[in-house]
Coordinates of C-alpha atoms and ligand atoms in Angstrom, one line a residue:
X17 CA 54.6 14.7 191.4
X18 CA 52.8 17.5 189.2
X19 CA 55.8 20.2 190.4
X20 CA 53.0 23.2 189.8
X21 CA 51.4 21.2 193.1
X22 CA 54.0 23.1 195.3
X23 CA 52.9 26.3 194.2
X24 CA 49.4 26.4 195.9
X25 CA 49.3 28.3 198.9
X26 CA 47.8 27.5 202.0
X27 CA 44.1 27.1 202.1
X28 CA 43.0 30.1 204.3
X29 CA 41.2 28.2 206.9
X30 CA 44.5 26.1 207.5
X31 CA 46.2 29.7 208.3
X32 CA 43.5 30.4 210.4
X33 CA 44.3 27.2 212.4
X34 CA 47.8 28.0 212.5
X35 CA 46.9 31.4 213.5
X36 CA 44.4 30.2 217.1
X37 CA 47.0 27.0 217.9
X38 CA 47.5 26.8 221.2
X39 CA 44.5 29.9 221.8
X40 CA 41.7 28.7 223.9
X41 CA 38.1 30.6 223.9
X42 CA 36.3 31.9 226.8
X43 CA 35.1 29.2 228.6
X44 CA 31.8 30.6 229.7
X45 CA 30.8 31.0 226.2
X46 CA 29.9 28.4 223.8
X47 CA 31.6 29.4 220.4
X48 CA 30.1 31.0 217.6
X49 CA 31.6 30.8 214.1
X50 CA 31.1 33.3 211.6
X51 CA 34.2 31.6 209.4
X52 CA 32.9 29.3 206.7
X53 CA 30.4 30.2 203.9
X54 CA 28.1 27.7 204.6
X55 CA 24.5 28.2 204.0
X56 CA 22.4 26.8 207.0
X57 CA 19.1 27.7 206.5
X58 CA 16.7 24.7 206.0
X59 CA 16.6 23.2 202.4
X60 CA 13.6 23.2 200.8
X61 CA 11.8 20.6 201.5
X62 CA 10.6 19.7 197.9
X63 CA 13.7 19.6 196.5
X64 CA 14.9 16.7 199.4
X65 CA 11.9 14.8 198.9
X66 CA 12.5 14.6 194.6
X67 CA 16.0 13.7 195.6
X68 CA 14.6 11.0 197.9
X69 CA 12.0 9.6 195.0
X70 CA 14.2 9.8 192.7
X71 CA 16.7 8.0 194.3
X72 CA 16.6 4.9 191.8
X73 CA 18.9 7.2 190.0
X74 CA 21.8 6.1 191.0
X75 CA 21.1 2.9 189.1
X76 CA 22.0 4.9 185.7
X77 CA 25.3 6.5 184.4
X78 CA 24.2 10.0 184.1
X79 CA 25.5 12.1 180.9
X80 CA 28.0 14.9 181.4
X81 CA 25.8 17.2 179.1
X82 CA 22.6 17.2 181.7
X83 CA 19.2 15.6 181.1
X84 CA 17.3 18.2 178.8
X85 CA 15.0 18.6 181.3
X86 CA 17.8 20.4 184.0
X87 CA 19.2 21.8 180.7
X88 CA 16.0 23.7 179.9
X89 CA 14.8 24.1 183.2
X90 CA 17.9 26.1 184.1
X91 CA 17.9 28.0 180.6
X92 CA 14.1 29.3 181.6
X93 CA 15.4 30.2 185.1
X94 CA 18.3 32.2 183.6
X95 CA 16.5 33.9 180.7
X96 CA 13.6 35.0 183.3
X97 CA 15.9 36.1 185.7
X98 CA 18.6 38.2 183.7
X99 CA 16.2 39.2 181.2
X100 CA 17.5 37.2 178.2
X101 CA 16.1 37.1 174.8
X102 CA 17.8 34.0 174.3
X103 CA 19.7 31.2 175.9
X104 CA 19.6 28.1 174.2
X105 CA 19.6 25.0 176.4
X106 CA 21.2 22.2 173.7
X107 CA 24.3 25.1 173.1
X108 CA 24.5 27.1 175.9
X109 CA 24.1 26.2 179.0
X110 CA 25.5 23.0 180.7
X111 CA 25.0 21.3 184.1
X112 CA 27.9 21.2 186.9
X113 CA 28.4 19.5 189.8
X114 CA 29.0 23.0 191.9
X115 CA 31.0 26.1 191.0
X116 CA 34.1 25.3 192.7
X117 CA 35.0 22.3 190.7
X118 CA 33.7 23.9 187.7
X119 CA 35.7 26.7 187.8
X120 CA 38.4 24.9 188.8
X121 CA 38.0 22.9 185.4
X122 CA 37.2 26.0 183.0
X123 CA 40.5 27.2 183.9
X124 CA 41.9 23.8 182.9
X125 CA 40.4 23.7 179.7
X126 CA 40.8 27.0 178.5
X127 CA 44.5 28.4 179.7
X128 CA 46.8 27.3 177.3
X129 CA 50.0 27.4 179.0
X130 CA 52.2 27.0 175.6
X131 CA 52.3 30.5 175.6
X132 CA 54.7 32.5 177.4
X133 CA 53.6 34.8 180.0
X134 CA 49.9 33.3 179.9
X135 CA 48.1 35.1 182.4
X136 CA 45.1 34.9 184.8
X137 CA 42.9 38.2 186.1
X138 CA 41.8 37.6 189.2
X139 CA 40.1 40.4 191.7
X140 CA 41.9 40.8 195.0
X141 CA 40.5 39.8 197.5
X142 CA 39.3 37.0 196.0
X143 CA 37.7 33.4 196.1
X144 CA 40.5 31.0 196.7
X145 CA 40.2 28.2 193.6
X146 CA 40.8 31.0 191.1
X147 CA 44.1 31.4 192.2
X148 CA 44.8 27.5 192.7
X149 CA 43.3 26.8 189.3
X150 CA 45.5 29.1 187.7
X151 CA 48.5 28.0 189.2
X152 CA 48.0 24.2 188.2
X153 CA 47.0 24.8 184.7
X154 CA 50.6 26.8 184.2
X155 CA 49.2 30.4 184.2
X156 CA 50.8 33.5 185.9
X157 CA 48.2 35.2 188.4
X158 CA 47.3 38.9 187.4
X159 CA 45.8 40.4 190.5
X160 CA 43.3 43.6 190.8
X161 CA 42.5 45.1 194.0
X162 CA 39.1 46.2 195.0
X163 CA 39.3 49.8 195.9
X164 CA 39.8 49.7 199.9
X165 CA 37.8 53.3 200.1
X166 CA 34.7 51.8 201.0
X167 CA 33.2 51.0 197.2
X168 CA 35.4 48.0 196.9
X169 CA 35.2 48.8 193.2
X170 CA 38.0 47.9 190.6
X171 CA 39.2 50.2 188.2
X172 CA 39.0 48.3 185.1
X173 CA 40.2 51.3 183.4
X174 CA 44.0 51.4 184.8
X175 CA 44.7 48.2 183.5
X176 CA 47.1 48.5 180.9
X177 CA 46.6 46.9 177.4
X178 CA 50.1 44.7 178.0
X179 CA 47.9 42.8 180.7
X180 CA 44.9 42.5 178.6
X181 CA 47.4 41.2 175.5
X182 CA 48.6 38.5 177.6
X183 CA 45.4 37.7 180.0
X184 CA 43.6 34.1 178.8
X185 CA 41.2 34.5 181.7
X186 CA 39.5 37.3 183.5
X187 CA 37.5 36.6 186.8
X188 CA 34.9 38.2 188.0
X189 CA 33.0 37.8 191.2
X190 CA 29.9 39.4 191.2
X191 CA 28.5 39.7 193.8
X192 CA 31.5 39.5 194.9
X193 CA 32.9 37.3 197.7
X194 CA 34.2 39.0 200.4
X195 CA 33.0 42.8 200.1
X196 CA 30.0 42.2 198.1
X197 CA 30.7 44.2 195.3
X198 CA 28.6 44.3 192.8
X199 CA 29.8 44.6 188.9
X200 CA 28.5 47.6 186.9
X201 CA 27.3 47.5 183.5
X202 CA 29.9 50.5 183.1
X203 CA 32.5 47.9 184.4
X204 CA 31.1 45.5 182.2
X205 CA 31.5 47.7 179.1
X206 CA 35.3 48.1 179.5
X207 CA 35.6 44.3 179.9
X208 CA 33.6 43.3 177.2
X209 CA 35.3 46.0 174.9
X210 CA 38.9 44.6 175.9
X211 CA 37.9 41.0 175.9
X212 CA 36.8 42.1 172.3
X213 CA 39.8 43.7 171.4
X214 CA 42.1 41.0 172.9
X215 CA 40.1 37.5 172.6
X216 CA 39.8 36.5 176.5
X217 CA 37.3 34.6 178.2
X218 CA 35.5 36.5 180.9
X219 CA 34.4 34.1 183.6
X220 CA 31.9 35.0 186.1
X221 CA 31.4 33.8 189.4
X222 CA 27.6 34.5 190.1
X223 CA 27.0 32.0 192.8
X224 CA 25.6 34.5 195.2
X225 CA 23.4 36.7 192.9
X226 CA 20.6 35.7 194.0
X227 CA 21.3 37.0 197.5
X228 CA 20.3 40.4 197.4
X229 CA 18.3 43.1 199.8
X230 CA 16.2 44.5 198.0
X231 CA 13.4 42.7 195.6
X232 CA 13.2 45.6 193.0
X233 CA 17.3 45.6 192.5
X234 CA 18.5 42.0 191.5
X235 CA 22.3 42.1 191.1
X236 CA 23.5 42.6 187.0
X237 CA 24.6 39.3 185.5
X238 CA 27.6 39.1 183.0
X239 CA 25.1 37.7 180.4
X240 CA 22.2 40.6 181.0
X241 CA 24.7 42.8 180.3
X242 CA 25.9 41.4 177.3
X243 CA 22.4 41.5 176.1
X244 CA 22.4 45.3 176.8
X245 CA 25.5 45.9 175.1
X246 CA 24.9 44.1 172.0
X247 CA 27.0 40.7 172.5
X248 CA 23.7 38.7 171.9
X249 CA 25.8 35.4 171.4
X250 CA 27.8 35.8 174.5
X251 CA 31.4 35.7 172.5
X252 CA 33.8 34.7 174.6
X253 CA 31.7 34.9 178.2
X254 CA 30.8 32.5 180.5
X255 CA 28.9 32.6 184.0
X256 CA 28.5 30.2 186.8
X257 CA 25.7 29.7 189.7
X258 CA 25.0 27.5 192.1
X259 CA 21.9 26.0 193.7
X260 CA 24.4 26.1 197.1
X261 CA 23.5 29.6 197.9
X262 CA 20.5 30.4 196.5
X263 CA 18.5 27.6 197.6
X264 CA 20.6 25.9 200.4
X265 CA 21.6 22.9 198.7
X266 CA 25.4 23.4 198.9
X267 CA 25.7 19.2 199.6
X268 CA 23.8 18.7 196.6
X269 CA 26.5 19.9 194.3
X270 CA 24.4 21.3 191.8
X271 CA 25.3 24.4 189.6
X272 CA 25.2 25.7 185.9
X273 CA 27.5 27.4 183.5
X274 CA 26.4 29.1 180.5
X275 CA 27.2 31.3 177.8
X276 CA 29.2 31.5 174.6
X277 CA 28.2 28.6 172.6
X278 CA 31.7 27.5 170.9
X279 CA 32.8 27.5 175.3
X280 CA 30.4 25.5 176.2
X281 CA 31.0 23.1 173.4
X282 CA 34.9 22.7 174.4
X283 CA 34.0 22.3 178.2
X284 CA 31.8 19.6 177.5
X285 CA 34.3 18.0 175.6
X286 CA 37.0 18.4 178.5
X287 CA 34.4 17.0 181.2
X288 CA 33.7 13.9 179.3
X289 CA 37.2 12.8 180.2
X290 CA 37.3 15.3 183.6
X291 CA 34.3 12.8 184.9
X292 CA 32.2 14.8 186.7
X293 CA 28.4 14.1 185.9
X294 CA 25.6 15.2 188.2
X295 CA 23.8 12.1 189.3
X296 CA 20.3 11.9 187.7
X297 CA 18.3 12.3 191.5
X298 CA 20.3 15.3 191.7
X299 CA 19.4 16.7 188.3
X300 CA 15.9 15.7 189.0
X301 CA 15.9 17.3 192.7
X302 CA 17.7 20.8 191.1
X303 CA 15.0 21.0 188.2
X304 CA 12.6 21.2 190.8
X305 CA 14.4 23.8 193.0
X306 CA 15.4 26.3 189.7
X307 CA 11.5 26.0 188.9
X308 CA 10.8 27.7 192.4
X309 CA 10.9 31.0 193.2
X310 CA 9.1 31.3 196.5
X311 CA 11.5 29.6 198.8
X312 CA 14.5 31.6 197.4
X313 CA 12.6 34.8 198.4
X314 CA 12.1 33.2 202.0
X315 CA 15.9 32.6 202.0
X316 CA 16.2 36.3 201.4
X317 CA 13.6 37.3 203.9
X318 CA 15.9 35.4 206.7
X319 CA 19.3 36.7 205.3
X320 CA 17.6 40.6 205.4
X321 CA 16.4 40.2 208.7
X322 CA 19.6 38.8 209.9
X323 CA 21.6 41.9 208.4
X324 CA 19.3 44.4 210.0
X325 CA 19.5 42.9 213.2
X326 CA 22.9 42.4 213.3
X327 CA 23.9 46.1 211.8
X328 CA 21.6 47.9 214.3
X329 CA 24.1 46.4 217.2
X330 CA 27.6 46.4 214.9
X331 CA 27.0 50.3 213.5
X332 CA 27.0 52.4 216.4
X333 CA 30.7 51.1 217.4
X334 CA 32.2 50.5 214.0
X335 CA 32.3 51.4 210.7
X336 CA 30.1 48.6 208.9
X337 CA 27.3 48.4 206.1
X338 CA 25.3 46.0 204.3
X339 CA 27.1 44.7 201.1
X340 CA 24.9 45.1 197.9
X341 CA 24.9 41.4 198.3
X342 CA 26.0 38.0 199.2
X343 CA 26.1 37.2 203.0
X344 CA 29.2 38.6 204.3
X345 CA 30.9 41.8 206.4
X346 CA 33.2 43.0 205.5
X347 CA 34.1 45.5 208.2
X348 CA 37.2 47.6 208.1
X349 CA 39.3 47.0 211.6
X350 CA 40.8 49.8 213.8
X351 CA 43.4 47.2 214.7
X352 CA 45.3 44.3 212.9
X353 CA 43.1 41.8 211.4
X354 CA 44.9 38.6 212.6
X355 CA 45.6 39.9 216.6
X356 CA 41.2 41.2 216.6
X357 CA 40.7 37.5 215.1
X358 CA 43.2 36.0 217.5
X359 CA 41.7 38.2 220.7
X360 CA 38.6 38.1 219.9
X361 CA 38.2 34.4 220.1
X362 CA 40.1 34.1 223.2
X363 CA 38.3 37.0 224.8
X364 CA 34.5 36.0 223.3
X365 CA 34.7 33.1 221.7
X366 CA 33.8 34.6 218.5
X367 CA 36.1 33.4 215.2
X368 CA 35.9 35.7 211.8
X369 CA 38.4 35.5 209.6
X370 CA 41.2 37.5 209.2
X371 CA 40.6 39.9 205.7
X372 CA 44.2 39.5 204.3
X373 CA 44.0 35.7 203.8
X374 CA 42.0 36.1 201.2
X375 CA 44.1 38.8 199.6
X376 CA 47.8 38.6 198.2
X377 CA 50.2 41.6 199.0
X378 CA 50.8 43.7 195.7
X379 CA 53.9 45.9 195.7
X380 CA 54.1 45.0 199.8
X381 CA 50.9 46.3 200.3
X382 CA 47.4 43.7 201.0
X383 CA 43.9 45.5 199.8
X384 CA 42.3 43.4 202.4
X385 CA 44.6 44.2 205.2
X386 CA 43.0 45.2 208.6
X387 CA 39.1 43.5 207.2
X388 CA 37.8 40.7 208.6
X389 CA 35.3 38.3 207.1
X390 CA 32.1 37.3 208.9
X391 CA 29.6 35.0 207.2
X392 CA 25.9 35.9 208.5
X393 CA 24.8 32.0 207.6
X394 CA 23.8 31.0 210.9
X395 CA 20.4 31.6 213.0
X396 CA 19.6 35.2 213.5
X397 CA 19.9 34.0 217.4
X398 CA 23.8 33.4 217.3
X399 CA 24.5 35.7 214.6
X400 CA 23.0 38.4 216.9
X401 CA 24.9 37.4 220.2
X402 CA 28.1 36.9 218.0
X403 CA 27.0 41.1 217.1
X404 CA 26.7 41.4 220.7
X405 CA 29.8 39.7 221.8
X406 CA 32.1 41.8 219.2
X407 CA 30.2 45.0 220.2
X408 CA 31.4 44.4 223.8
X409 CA 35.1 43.0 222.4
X410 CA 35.1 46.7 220.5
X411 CA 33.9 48.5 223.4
X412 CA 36.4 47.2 226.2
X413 CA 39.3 46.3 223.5
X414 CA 39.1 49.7 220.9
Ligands
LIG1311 C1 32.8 33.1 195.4 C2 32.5 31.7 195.4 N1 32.4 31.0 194.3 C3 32.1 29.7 194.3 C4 31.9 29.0 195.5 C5 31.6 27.5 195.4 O1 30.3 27.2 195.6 P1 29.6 25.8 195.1 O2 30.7 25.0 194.7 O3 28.9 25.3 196.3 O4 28.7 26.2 194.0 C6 31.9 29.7 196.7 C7 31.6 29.0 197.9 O5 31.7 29.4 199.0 C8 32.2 31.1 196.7 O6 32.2 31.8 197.8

């Protein structure tokens, strides 16, 4: 056995279950979860009805490198989208089978663990596979805490040039999975400056970008703001989105990376052997939902109208806000995270998920302590009696 295997840490919903054994809920009301990040809104139909066409696919071997349709089809997406002069679609931008196993792989392919001390950035909180990646390609975790003052910003700034010397990898999640964060173009300076200055890749994790509030202010991609700051060839960046959020297709397993040309070449190179082509009614079914617009700004529409509702009940008894995007809360408890998780389910049948799972403790102290979690992905019908349910938990409990 691969002894860097013992290293990964419990996978936070297998804590969770830990944390409610032997907990029952209420038994006069049906349980609502709020845990899991799963989109549930209805996929388009278009895009299920290419996949069902083109079905026949799966009679073919599909290349790792894409069909040069998907290829440009994303590329046009991307460029219109984040505003792009260019973005070539035969260098820079390759198909993969979803986010999580692709940045999974990056990390694979680009830490090289022969040197001492190699280190991954990684935010904190923080999406769970950039840790486990890390660990299993032989890096050391660097973590940065998200300000816990409300922004959730990180200070780019304080970290000291002996990190940047030794980091391989820096993560970013933008928006940012759980608080929403959004990364600056001021942020992005000071990255881009130090990746400059220190030759690290700067991956970024844009899979929910396109969920967003507000029509006239689209989140900043890593890539738009290398255009603005003058890295036109995307030295030594990469981004990654997903067709899971934006276009509730997260079974499809359809996403992109894209970026710095010599990256891309090297990945492709690594997922020959990695073995994880899209099947061609998959490619053909996520052409068709990139080249749509319309049923991404519906998905929006729902997720907006969900929010609102859902605030107008949640603000008067606690602090809360909308994020700047994505599809989470990330409220700020008056209590301990795990006992309102553990109480709350027993008391309302209601299960979010406890902040500081998704956060390691740095110098004893966890930046996501006392947050819980709550994914708005369900029907504006349960998410609002789930608001309803903690409103009255906070009001008898707090
Ligand atoms: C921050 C973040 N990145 C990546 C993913 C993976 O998404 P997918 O593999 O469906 O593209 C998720 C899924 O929840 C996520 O929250």
């Amino acid at each position: 056995m691969n002894p860097l295997v013992n290293k990964l840490h419990p996978y936070p919903f297998e804590k969770l279950a830990q944390l409610l054994a032997g907990l029952t809920t209420n038994p006069e009301k049906e349980l609502i979860k709020l845990t899991v990040g799963e989109p549930q809104h209805p996929a388009p139909q278009f895009v299920v009805d290419t996949l069902v066409e083109q079905i026949k696919g799966v009679e073919k071997y599909p290349a790792t490198k894409g069909t040069e349709a998907l290829r440009k089809a994303i590329s046009n997406w991307a460029k219109q989208r984040f505003n792009l002069e260019n973005l070539d679609s035969e260098t820079q931008v390759l198909p993969v089978t979803g986010t999580r196993e692709a940045l999974f792989a990056i990390t694979q392919a680009l830490v090289d663990s022969s040197q001492p001390d190699a280190l991954v950035v990684s935010p904190n909180p923080f999406y769970q596979i950039y840790e486990g990646a890390a660990l299993l390609a032989g890096a050391k975790l660097h973590f940065l805490a998200s300000s816990d003052d409300g922004d959730n910003k990180i200070d780019y700034r304080q970290v000291s040039d002996s990190i940047w010397q030794k980091a391989q990898i820096v993560f970013i999640c933008s928006p940012n999975n759980p608080n929403g964060y959004v990364t600056t173009l001021a942020d992005y300076r000071v990255l881009l400056e130090k990746s400059r200055q220190f030759d690290f890749v700067l991956v970024a994790d844009e899979c929910y970008s396109e969920i967003y509030f507000d029509e006239s202010q689209k989140p900043l991609g890593l890539l738009e703001a290398c255009q603005q700051l003058g890295n036109t060839d995307y030295k030594n960046c990469l981004v990654f989105h997903s067709l899971s959020k934006r276009s509730n297709l997260p079974g499809l397993r359809s996403g992109f990376t894209a970026g710095d040309a010599n990256l891309i070449r090297a990945f492709l190179l690594y997922r020959t052997y990695h073995g994880c082509a899209m099947s061609l009614q998959n490619q053909a079914a996520s052409v068709q939902a990139w080249q749509d617009e319309e049923h991404v700004i519906e998905n929006r529409r729902l997720y907006k109208e969900k929010f609102d509702a859902v605030l107008a009940i949640l603000s008067p008894v606690m602090p809360i806000h909308q994020p700047q995007a994505g599809f989470y809360l990330w409220p700020k408890l008056a209590m301990d995270d795990e006992l309102f998780c553990q109480q709350l389910y027993q008391q309302q049948s209601v299960l979010v998920l406890p902040g500081s799972y998704l956060a390691r403790d740095i110098n004893g102290s966890n930046p996501a302590k006392n947050h819980v979690r709550m994914a708005l992905v369900a029907t504006t019908d349960n998410c609002v009696e789930a608001a309803k349910r903690i409103r009255q938990f906070i009001e008898e409990n707090l």
